[in-house]
Amino acid sequence: QKEVEQNSGPLSVPEGAIASLNCTYSDRGSQSFFWYRQYSGKSPELIMFIYSNGDKEDGRFTAQLNKASQYVSLLIRDSQPSDSATYLCAATGAGSYQLTFGKGTKLSVIP
Amino acid sequence: DAGVIQSPRHEVTEMGQEVTLRCKPISGHDYLFWYRQTMMRGLELLIYFNNNVPIDDSGMPEDRFSAKMPNASFSTLKIQPSEPRDSAVYFCASSFNRGGETQYFGPGTRLLVL
């Protein structure tokens, strides 16, 4: 069974610090990885996706992928109170558009 | 561009009643996904369609759940009869094949079965 694991948190960081969110996945055939942000009572919204090993940067966000270790992470630089939300990690299976989601990590940025 | 549209946004019903949730995907998207989210189980895929055809319904919890996509712009998820354990937020998402696997979520339907 394909699984995506995340630490449920809450993860608390002070404003301006770097928040580090981690995710592991069980399916070695997984090809693509996604980070979604979900505010309380709202729907998930895509932050970033990553397909290749290494780092991918987009503004204050950096996604990191290590397929050998089956590990994905999201770094948020200069964290802001508006970043406080639950972050969902998701992975596709080989040749599939089907996403398996982790249960999410709740991030709290303290002003 | 309008995003994914879901209705109703909130539904309160009594056990045993039929519930129908509706979804309009983003125009041009050829994949449609139905998810259920609870605190205990997180976000779970129930079923997905490609070009209106159900591809994988292995996540549908039991025969009380059914989904249809009669055309490219409309899908329904039906629960009959509903039970209190069906209480959850149900999301519809859509994606565009040639745009990769990125899925765009609707606002969700909060279902409470009493």
PDB file of C-alpha atoms in Angstrom:
ATOM      1  CA  GLN A   1       0.000   0.000   0.000  1.00  0.00           C
ATOM      2  CA  LYS A   2       1.351   3.380  -0.977  1.00  0.00           C
ATOM      3  CA  GLU A   3       1.927   5.651   1.999  1.00  0.00           C
ATOM      4  CA  VAL A   4       3.095   9.197   2.515  1.00  0.00           C
ATOM      5  CA  GLU A   5       4.177  10.034   6.049  1.00  0.00           C
ATOM      6  CA  GLN A   6       4.441  13.442   7.668  1.00  0.00           C
ATOM      7  CA  ASN A   7       4.998  14.621  11.205  1.00  0.00           C
ATOM      8  CA  SER A   8       1.624  15.994  12.274  1.00  0.00           C
ATOM      9  CA  GLY A   9       3.179  18.774  14.325  1.00  0.00           C
ATOM     10  CA  PRO A  10       2.332  21.355  15.350  1.00  0.00           C
ATOM     11  CA  LEU A  11       5.589  22.903  14.235  1.00  0.00           C
ATOM     12  CA  SER A  12       6.101  26.321  15.751  1.00  0.00           C
ATOM     13  CA  VAL A  13       8.673  28.773  14.405  1.00  0.00           C
ATOM     14  CA  PRO A  14       9.229  32.457  15.137  1.00  0.00           C
ATOM     15  CA  GLU A  15       8.506  35.011  12.453  1.00  0.00           C
ATOM     16  CA  GLY A  16      11.459  35.434  10.113  1.00  0.00           C
ATOM     17  CA  ALA A  17      12.895  31.966  10.793  1.00  0.00           C
ATOM     18  CA  ILE A  18      13.168  29.035   8.386  1.00  0.00           C
ATOM     19  CA  ALA A  19      10.429  26.412   8.649  1.00  0.00           C
ATOM     20  CA  SER A  20      11.408  22.900   7.592  1.00  0.00           C
ATOM     21  CA  LEU A  21       8.686  20.409   6.710  1.00  0.00           C
ATOM     22  CA  ASN A  22       9.498  16.790   5.971  1.00  0.00           C
ATOM     23  CA  CYS A  23       7.809  13.907   4.199  1.00  0.00           C
ATOM     24  CA  THR A  24       8.696  10.301   3.384  1.00  0.00           C
ATOM     25  CA  TYR A  25       7.006   8.019   0.881  1.00  0.00           C
ATOM     26  CA  SER A  26       6.862   4.260   0.532  1.00  0.00           C
ATOM     27  CA  ASP A  27       6.372   3.751  -3.225  1.00  0.00           C
ATOM     28  CA  ARG A  28       9.757   3.688  -4.976  1.00  0.00           C
ATOM     29  CA  GLY A  29       7.903   4.132  -8.261  1.00  0.00           C
ATOM     30  CA  SER A  30       6.589   7.544  -7.271  1.00  0.00           C
ATOM     31  CA  GLN A  31       7.508  10.073  -9.921  1.00  0.00           C
ATOM     32  CA  SER A  32       6.179  13.453  -8.867  1.00  0.00           C
ATOM     33  CA  PHE A  33       5.815  15.174  -5.542  1.00  0.00           C
ATOM     34  CA  PHE A  34       3.635  18.040  -4.475  1.00  0.00           C
ATOM     35  CA  TRP A  35       3.296  20.394  -1.551  1.00  0.00           C
ATOM     36  CA  TYR A  36      -0.134  21.824  -0.850  1.00  0.00           C
ATOM     37  CA  ARG A  37      -1.042  24.426   1.758  1.00  0.00           C
ATOM     38  CA  GLN A  38      -4.391  24.226   3.489  1.00  0.00           C
ATOM     39  CA  TYR A  39      -5.719  26.996   5.685  1.00  0.00           C
ATOM     40  CA  SER A  40      -8.265  26.006   8.312  1.00  0.00           C
ATOM     41  CA  GLY A  41     -11.656  25.493   6.713  1.00  0.00           C
ATOM     42  CA  LYS A  42     -10.305  25.961   3.190  1.00  0.00           C
ATOM     43  CA  SER A  43      -9.316  23.675   0.346  1.00  0.00           C
ATOM     44  CA  PRO A  44      -5.741  22.602  -0.436  1.00  0.00           C
ATOM     45  CA  GLU A  45      -3.839  24.925  -2.755  1.00  0.00           C
ATOM     46  CA  LEU A  46      -0.698  23.978  -4.625  1.00  0.00           C
ATOM     47  CA  ILE A  47       2.561  25.575  -3.500  1.00  0.00           C
ATOM     48  CA  MET A  48       5.163  23.607  -5.432  1.00  0.00           C
ATOM     49  CA  PHE A  49       5.858  20.388  -7.276  1.00  0.00           C
ATOM     50  CA  ILE A  50       9.155  18.630  -7.868  1.00  0.00           C
ATOM     51  CA  TYR A  51      10.095  15.753 -10.164  1.00  0.00           C
ATOM     52  CA  SER A  52      13.891  15.598 -10.078  1.00  0.00           C
ATOM     53  CA  ASN A  53      16.389  14.947  -7.321  1.00  0.00           C
ATOM     54  CA  GLY A  54      17.790  18.087  -5.781  1.00  0.00           C
ATOM     55  CA  ASP A  55      16.371  21.473  -4.918  1.00  0.00           C
ATOM     56  CA  LYS A  56      13.730  23.598  -6.573  1.00  0.00           C
ATOM     57  CA  GLU A  57      13.248  27.178  -5.454  1.00  0.00           C
ATOM     58  CA  ASP A  58      10.232  29.457  -5.859  1.00  0.00           C
ATOM     59  CA  GLY A  59      10.385  32.694  -3.942  1.00  0.00           C
ATOM     60  CA  ARG A  60      10.584  31.939  -0.230  1.00  0.00           C
ATOM     61  CA  PHE A  61       9.866  28.258  -0.820  1.00  0.00           C
ATOM     62  CA  THR A  62      12.368  25.506  -1.611  1.00  0.00           C
ATOM     63  CA  ALA A  63      11.375  21.915  -2.266  1.00  0.00           C
ATOM     64  CA  GLN A  64      14.004  19.213  -1.878  1.00  0.00           C
ATOM     65  CA  LEU A  65      13.788  15.674  -3.238  1.00  0.00           C
ATOM     66  CA  ASN A  66      15.981  12.666  -2.491  1.00  0.00           C
ATOM     67  CA  LYS A  67      14.616   9.626  -4.313  1.00  0.00           C
ATOM     68  CA  ALA A  68      17.265   7.285  -2.913  1.00  0.00           C
ATOM     69  CA  SER A  69      16.102   8.090   0.610  1.00  0.00           C
ATOM     70  CA  GLN A  70      12.444   8.479  -0.472  1.00  0.00           C
ATOM     71  CA  TYR A  71      12.379  11.841   1.201  1.00  0.00           C
ATOM     72  CA  VAL A  72      10.836  15.173   0.287  1.00  0.00           C
ATOM     73  CA  SER A  73      11.065  18.416   2.200  1.00  0.00           C
ATOM     74  CA  LEU A  74       9.777  21.959   2.008  1.00  0.00           C
ATOM     75  CA  LEU A  75      11.714  24.900   3.385  1.00  0.00           C
ATOM     76  CA  ILE A  76       9.995  28.207   3.992  1.00  0.00           C
ATOM     77  CA  ARG A  77      12.426  31.098   4.431  1.00  0.00           C
ATOM     78  CA  ASP A  78      11.537  34.288   6.286  1.00  0.00           C
ATOM     79  CA  SER A  79       8.407  32.657   7.695  1.00  0.00           C
ATOM     80  CA  GLN A  80       5.409  34.939   8.084  1.00  0.00           C
ATOM     81  CA  PRO A  81       2.316  34.571  10.283  1.00  0.00           C
ATOM     82  CA  SER A  82       0.345  34.187   7.047  1.00  0.00           C
ATOM     83  CA  ASP A  83       2.270  30.952   6.425  1.00  0.00           C
ATOM     84  CA  SER A  84       0.485  29.389   9.408  1.00  0.00           C
ATOM     85  CA  ALA A  85      -1.461  26.508   7.886  1.00  0.00           C
ATOM     86  CA  THR A  86      -1.371  22.762   7.398  1.00  0.00           C
ATOM     87  CA  TYR A  87       1.058  21.603   4.717  1.00  0.00           C
ATOM     88  CA  LEU A  88       0.193  18.457   2.793  1.00  0.00           C
ATOM     89  CA  CYS A  89       2.773  16.373   0.981  1.00  0.00           C
ATOM     90  CA  ALA A  90       1.553  14.245  -1.939  1.00  0.00           C
ATOM     91  CA  ALA A  91       3.122  11.747  -4.331  1.00  0.00           C
ATOM     92  CA  THR A  92       2.038  10.113  -7.573  1.00  0.00           C
ATOM     93  CA  GLY A  93       2.545   6.480  -8.432  1.00  0.00           C
ATOM     94  CA  ALA A  94       4.453   5.304 -11.475  1.00  0.00           C
ATOM     95  CA  GLY A  95       2.621   6.408 -14.634  1.00  0.00           C
ATOM     96  CA  SER A  96      -0.351   7.548 -12.615  1.00  0.00           C
ATOM     97  CA  TYR A  97      -2.168  10.823 -12.070  1.00  0.00           C
ATOM     98  CA  GLN A  98      -3.416   9.552  -8.750  1.00  0.00           C
ATOM     99  CA  LEU A  99      -2.081  11.420  -5.703  1.00  0.00           C
ATOM    100  CA  THR A 100      -1.492   9.879  -2.300  1.00  0.00           C
ATOM    101  CA  PHE A 101      -1.516  12.525   0.416  1.00  0.00           C
ATOM    102  CA  GLY A 102       0.125  12.611   3.795  1.00  0.00           C
ATOM    103  CA  LYS A 103      -1.990  13.702   6.755  1.00  0.00           C
ATOM    104  CA  GLY A 104      -0.242  17.042   6.856  1.00  0.00           C
ATOM    105  CA  THR A 105       1.978  19.043   9.187  1.00  0.00           C
ATOM    106  CA  LYS A 106       0.445  21.985  11.009  1.00  0.00           C
ATOM    107  CA  LEU A 107       2.761  24.988  10.959  1.00  0.00           C
ATOM    108  CA  SER A 108       2.377  27.894  13.337  1.00  0.00           C
ATOM    109  CA  VAL A 109       4.477  31.032  12.768  1.00  0.00           C
ATOM    110  CA  ILE A 110       4.670  33.084  15.949  1.00  0.00           C
ATOM    111  CA  PRO A 111       4.867  36.885  15.511  1.00  0.00           C
TER     112      PRO A 111
ATOM    113  CA  ASP B   1     -11.137  31.579 -15.136  1.00  0.00           C
ATOM    114  CA  ALA B   2     -13.548  30.031 -12.669  1.00  0.00           C
ATOM    115  CA  GLY B   3     -12.047  27.373 -10.494  1.00  0.00           C
ATOM    116  CA  VAL B   4     -13.591  24.071  -9.554  1.00  0.00           C
ATOM    117  CA  ILE B   5     -17.138  24.633  -8.376  1.00  0.00           C
ATOM    118  CA  GLN B   6     -18.831  22.452  -5.784  1.00  0.00           C
ATOM    119  CA  SER B   7     -22.327  22.475  -4.357  1.00  0.00           C
ATOM    120  CA  PRO B   8     -23.701  22.527  -1.819  1.00  0.00           C
ATOM    121  CA  ARG B   9     -21.019  24.045   0.400  1.00  0.00           C
ATOM    122  CA  HIS B  10     -22.660  22.676   3.515  1.00  0.00           C
ATOM    123  CA  GLU B  11     -25.077  19.807   3.956  1.00  0.00           C
ATOM    124  CA  VAL B  12     -26.737  18.609   7.133  1.00  0.00           C
ATOM    125  CA  THR B  13     -28.876  15.511   6.845  1.00  0.00           C
ATOM    126  CA  GLU B  14     -30.245  12.694   8.908  1.00  0.00           C
ATOM    127  CA  MET B  15     -29.004   9.157   8.877  1.00  0.00           C
ATOM    128  CA  GLY B  16     -30.607   7.118   6.123  1.00  0.00           C
ATOM    129  CA  GLN B  17     -31.173  10.046   3.773  1.00  0.00           C
ATOM    130  CA  GLU B  18     -29.703  10.285   0.293  1.00  0.00           C
ATOM    131  CA  VAL B  19     -27.013  12.893  -0.228  1.00  0.00           C
ATOM    132  CA  THR B  20     -25.848  14.184  -3.610  1.00  0.00           C
ATOM    133  CA  LEU B  21     -22.735  16.290  -3.981  1.00  0.00           C
ATOM    134  CA  ARG B  22     -22.018  18.120  -7.207  1.00  0.00           C
ATOM    135  CA  CYS B  23     -18.879  19.265  -8.971  1.00  0.00           C
ATOM    136  CA  LYS B  24     -18.051  21.326 -12.041  1.00  0.00           C
ATOM    137  CA  PRO B  25     -14.385  20.945 -13.021  1.00  0.00           C
ATOM    138  CA  ILE B  26     -12.245  23.627 -14.601  1.00  0.00           C
ATOM    139  CA  SER B  27     -13.079  23.920 -18.290  1.00  0.00           C
ATOM    140  CA  GLY B  28     -10.679  21.875 -20.417  1.00  0.00           C
ATOM    141  CA  HIS B  29      -9.529  19.643 -17.597  1.00  0.00           C
ATOM    142  CA  ASP B  30      -9.857  15.970 -18.439  1.00  0.00           C
ATOM    143  CA  TYR B  31      -9.248  14.433 -15.022  1.00  0.00           C
ATOM    144  CA  LEU B  32     -11.674  14.712 -12.119  1.00  0.00           C
ATOM    145  CA  PHE B  33     -11.051  13.442  -8.607  1.00  0.00           C
ATOM    146  CA  TRP B  34     -13.308  13.017  -5.573  1.00  0.00           C
ATOM    147  CA  TYR B  35     -11.651  13.112  -2.127  1.00  0.00           C
ATOM    148  CA  ARG B  36     -12.874  12.830   1.431  1.00  0.00           C
ATOM    149  CA  GLN B  37     -11.056  14.540   4.310  1.00  0.00           C
ATOM    150  CA  THR B  38     -11.393  13.718   7.998  1.00  0.00           C
ATOM    151  CA  MET B  39      -9.163  14.472  10.960  1.00  0.00           C
ATOM    152  CA  MET B  40      -8.519  10.783  11.538  1.00  0.00           C
ATOM    153  CA  ARG B  41      -7.774   9.637   7.999  1.00  0.00           C
ATOM    154  CA  GLY B  42      -6.639  12.802   6.268  1.00  0.00           C
ATOM    155  CA  LEU B  43      -7.338  13.338   2.577  1.00  0.00           C
ATOM    156  CA  GLU B  44      -8.379  10.123   0.846  1.00  0.00           C
ATOM    157  CA  LEU B  45      -9.032   9.589  -2.853  1.00  0.00           C
ATOM    158  CA  LEU B  46     -12.437   8.023  -3.439  1.00  0.00           C
ATOM    159  CA  ILE B  47     -12.612   7.812  -7.237  1.00  0.00           C
ATOM    160  CA  TYR B  48     -11.255   9.522 -10.309  1.00  0.00           C
ATOM    161  CA  PHE B  49     -12.379   9.952 -13.895  1.00  0.00           C
ATOM    162  CA  ASN B  50     -10.522  10.532 -17.126  1.00  0.00           C
ATOM    163  CA  ASN B  51     -12.544  11.919 -20.034  1.00  0.00           C
ATOM    164  CA  ASN B  52     -15.737  11.149 -18.086  1.00  0.00           C
ATOM    165  CA  VAL B  53     -14.811   7.477 -17.607  1.00  0.00           C
ATOM    166  CA  PRO B  54     -14.234   6.125 -14.069  1.00  0.00           C
ATOM    167  CA  ILE B  55     -10.647   4.871 -13.890  1.00  0.00           C
ATOM    168  CA  ASP B  56     -10.189   3.808 -10.283  1.00  0.00           C
ATOM    169  CA  ASP B  57     -12.937   3.544  -7.684  1.00  0.00           C
ATOM    170  CA  SER B  58     -10.985   1.425  -5.220  1.00  0.00           C
ATOM    171  CA  GLY B  59     -11.207   4.199  -2.641  1.00  0.00           C
ATOM    172  CA  MET B  60     -14.993   4.188  -2.539  1.00  0.00           C
ATOM    173  CA  PRO B  61     -15.699   2.914   0.973  1.00  0.00           C
ATOM    174  CA  GLU B  62     -18.719   0.754   0.192  1.00  0.00           C
ATOM    175  CA  ASP B  63     -21.675   0.277  -2.107  1.00  0.00           C
ATOM    176  CA  ARG B  64     -23.536   3.130  -0.472  1.00  0.00           C
ATOM    177  CA  PHE B  65     -21.233   5.464  -2.414  1.00  0.00           C
ATOM    178  CA  SER B  66     -21.560   6.011  -6.145  1.00  0.00           C
ATOM    179  CA  ALA B  67     -20.185   8.599  -8.563  1.00  0.00           C
ATOM    180  CA  LYS B  68     -21.044   9.607 -12.085  1.00  0.00           C
ATOM    181  CA  MET B  69     -19.697  11.965 -14.703  1.00  0.00           C
ATOM    182  CA  PRO B  70     -22.314  12.301 -17.433  1.00  0.00           C
ATOM    183  CA  ASN B  71     -20.335  14.961 -19.300  1.00  0.00           C
ATOM    184  CA  ALA B  72     -17.060  16.868 -19.169  1.00  0.00           C
ATOM    185  CA  SER B  73     -18.470  19.674 -17.033  1.00  0.00           C
ATOM    186  CA  PHE B  74     -20.398  17.850 -14.335  1.00  0.00           C
ATOM    187  CA  SER B  75     -19.947  15.081 -11.795  1.00  0.00           C
ATOM    188  CA  THR B  76     -21.923  13.830  -8.817  1.00  0.00           C
ATOM    189  CA  LEU B  77     -21.052  11.832  -5.731  1.00  0.00           C
ATOM    190  CA  LYS B  78     -24.031  10.154  -4.124  1.00  0.00           C
ATOM    191  CA  ILE B  79     -24.334   8.518  -0.717  1.00  0.00           C
ATOM    192  CA  GLN B  80     -27.408   6.387  -0.169  1.00  0.00           C
ATOM    193  CA  PRO B  81     -28.210   5.724   2.608  1.00  0.00           C
ATOM    194  CA  SER B  82     -26.025   8.131   4.553  1.00  0.00           C
ATOM    195  CA  GLU B  83     -24.538   7.258   7.950  1.00  0.00           C
ATOM    196  CA  PRO B  84     -22.987   9.440  10.691  1.00  0.00           C
ATOM    197  CA  ARG B  85     -19.511   8.075   9.853  1.00  0.00           C
ATOM    198  CA  ASP B  86     -19.838   9.654   6.405  1.00  0.00           C
ATOM    199  CA  SER B  87     -19.531  13.079   8.017  1.00  0.00           C
ATOM    200  CA  ALA B  88     -16.492  14.720   6.439  1.00  0.00           C
ATOM    201  CA  VAL B  89     -15.423  17.370   3.962  1.00  0.00           C
ATOM    202  CA  TYR B  90     -15.707  16.143   0.381  1.00  0.00           C
ATOM    203  CA  PHE B  91     -13.456  17.771  -2.182  1.00  0.00           C
ATOM    204  CA  CYS B  92     -13.567  17.630  -5.928  1.00  0.00           C
ATOM    205  CA  ALA B  93     -10.377  18.352  -7.880  1.00  0.00           C
ATOM    206  CA  SER B  94      -9.521  18.504 -11.555  1.00  0.00           C
ATOM    207  CA  SER B  95      -6.360  18.443 -13.636  1.00  0.00           C
ATOM    208  CA  PHE B  96      -5.250  18.782 -17.230  1.00  0.00           C
ATOM    209  CA  ASN B  97      -3.449  15.796 -18.727  1.00  0.00           C
ATOM    210  CA  ARG B  98      -0.923  17.698 -20.768  1.00  0.00           C
ATOM    211  CA  GLY B  99      -0.323  20.077 -17.881  1.00  0.00           C
ATOM    212  CA  GLY B 100       1.047  17.376 -15.661  1.00  0.00           C
ATOM    213  CA  GLU B 101      -0.456  16.001 -12.520  1.00  0.00           C
ATOM    214  CA  THR B 102      -1.221  19.264 -10.742  1.00  0.00           C
ATOM    215  CA  GLN B 103      -4.676  19.048  -9.237  1.00  0.00           C
ATOM    216  CA  TYR B 104      -6.829  22.067  -8.472  1.00  0.00           C
ATOM    217  CA  PHE B 105      -9.286  21.694  -5.643  1.00  0.00           C
ATOM    218  CA  GLY B 106     -12.793  23.009  -5.242  1.00  0.00           C
ATOM    219  CA  PRO B 107     -13.937  24.665  -2.001  1.00  0.00           C
ATOM    220  CA  GLY B 108     -15.371  21.412  -0.662  1.00  0.00           C
ATOM    221  CA  THR B 109     -18.707  20.302   0.741  1.00  0.00           C
ATOM    222  CA  ARG B 110     -18.955  19.952   4.517  1.00  0.00           C
ATOM    223  CA  LEU B 111     -21.294  17.041   5.192  1.00  0.00           C
ATOM    224  CA  LEU B 112     -22.768  16.344   8.595  1.00  0.00           C
ATOM    225  CA  VAL B 113     -24.939  13.260   8.989  1.00  0.00           C
ATOM    226  CA  LEU B 114     -26.910  13.239  12.222  1.00  0.00           C
TER     227      LEU B 114
END
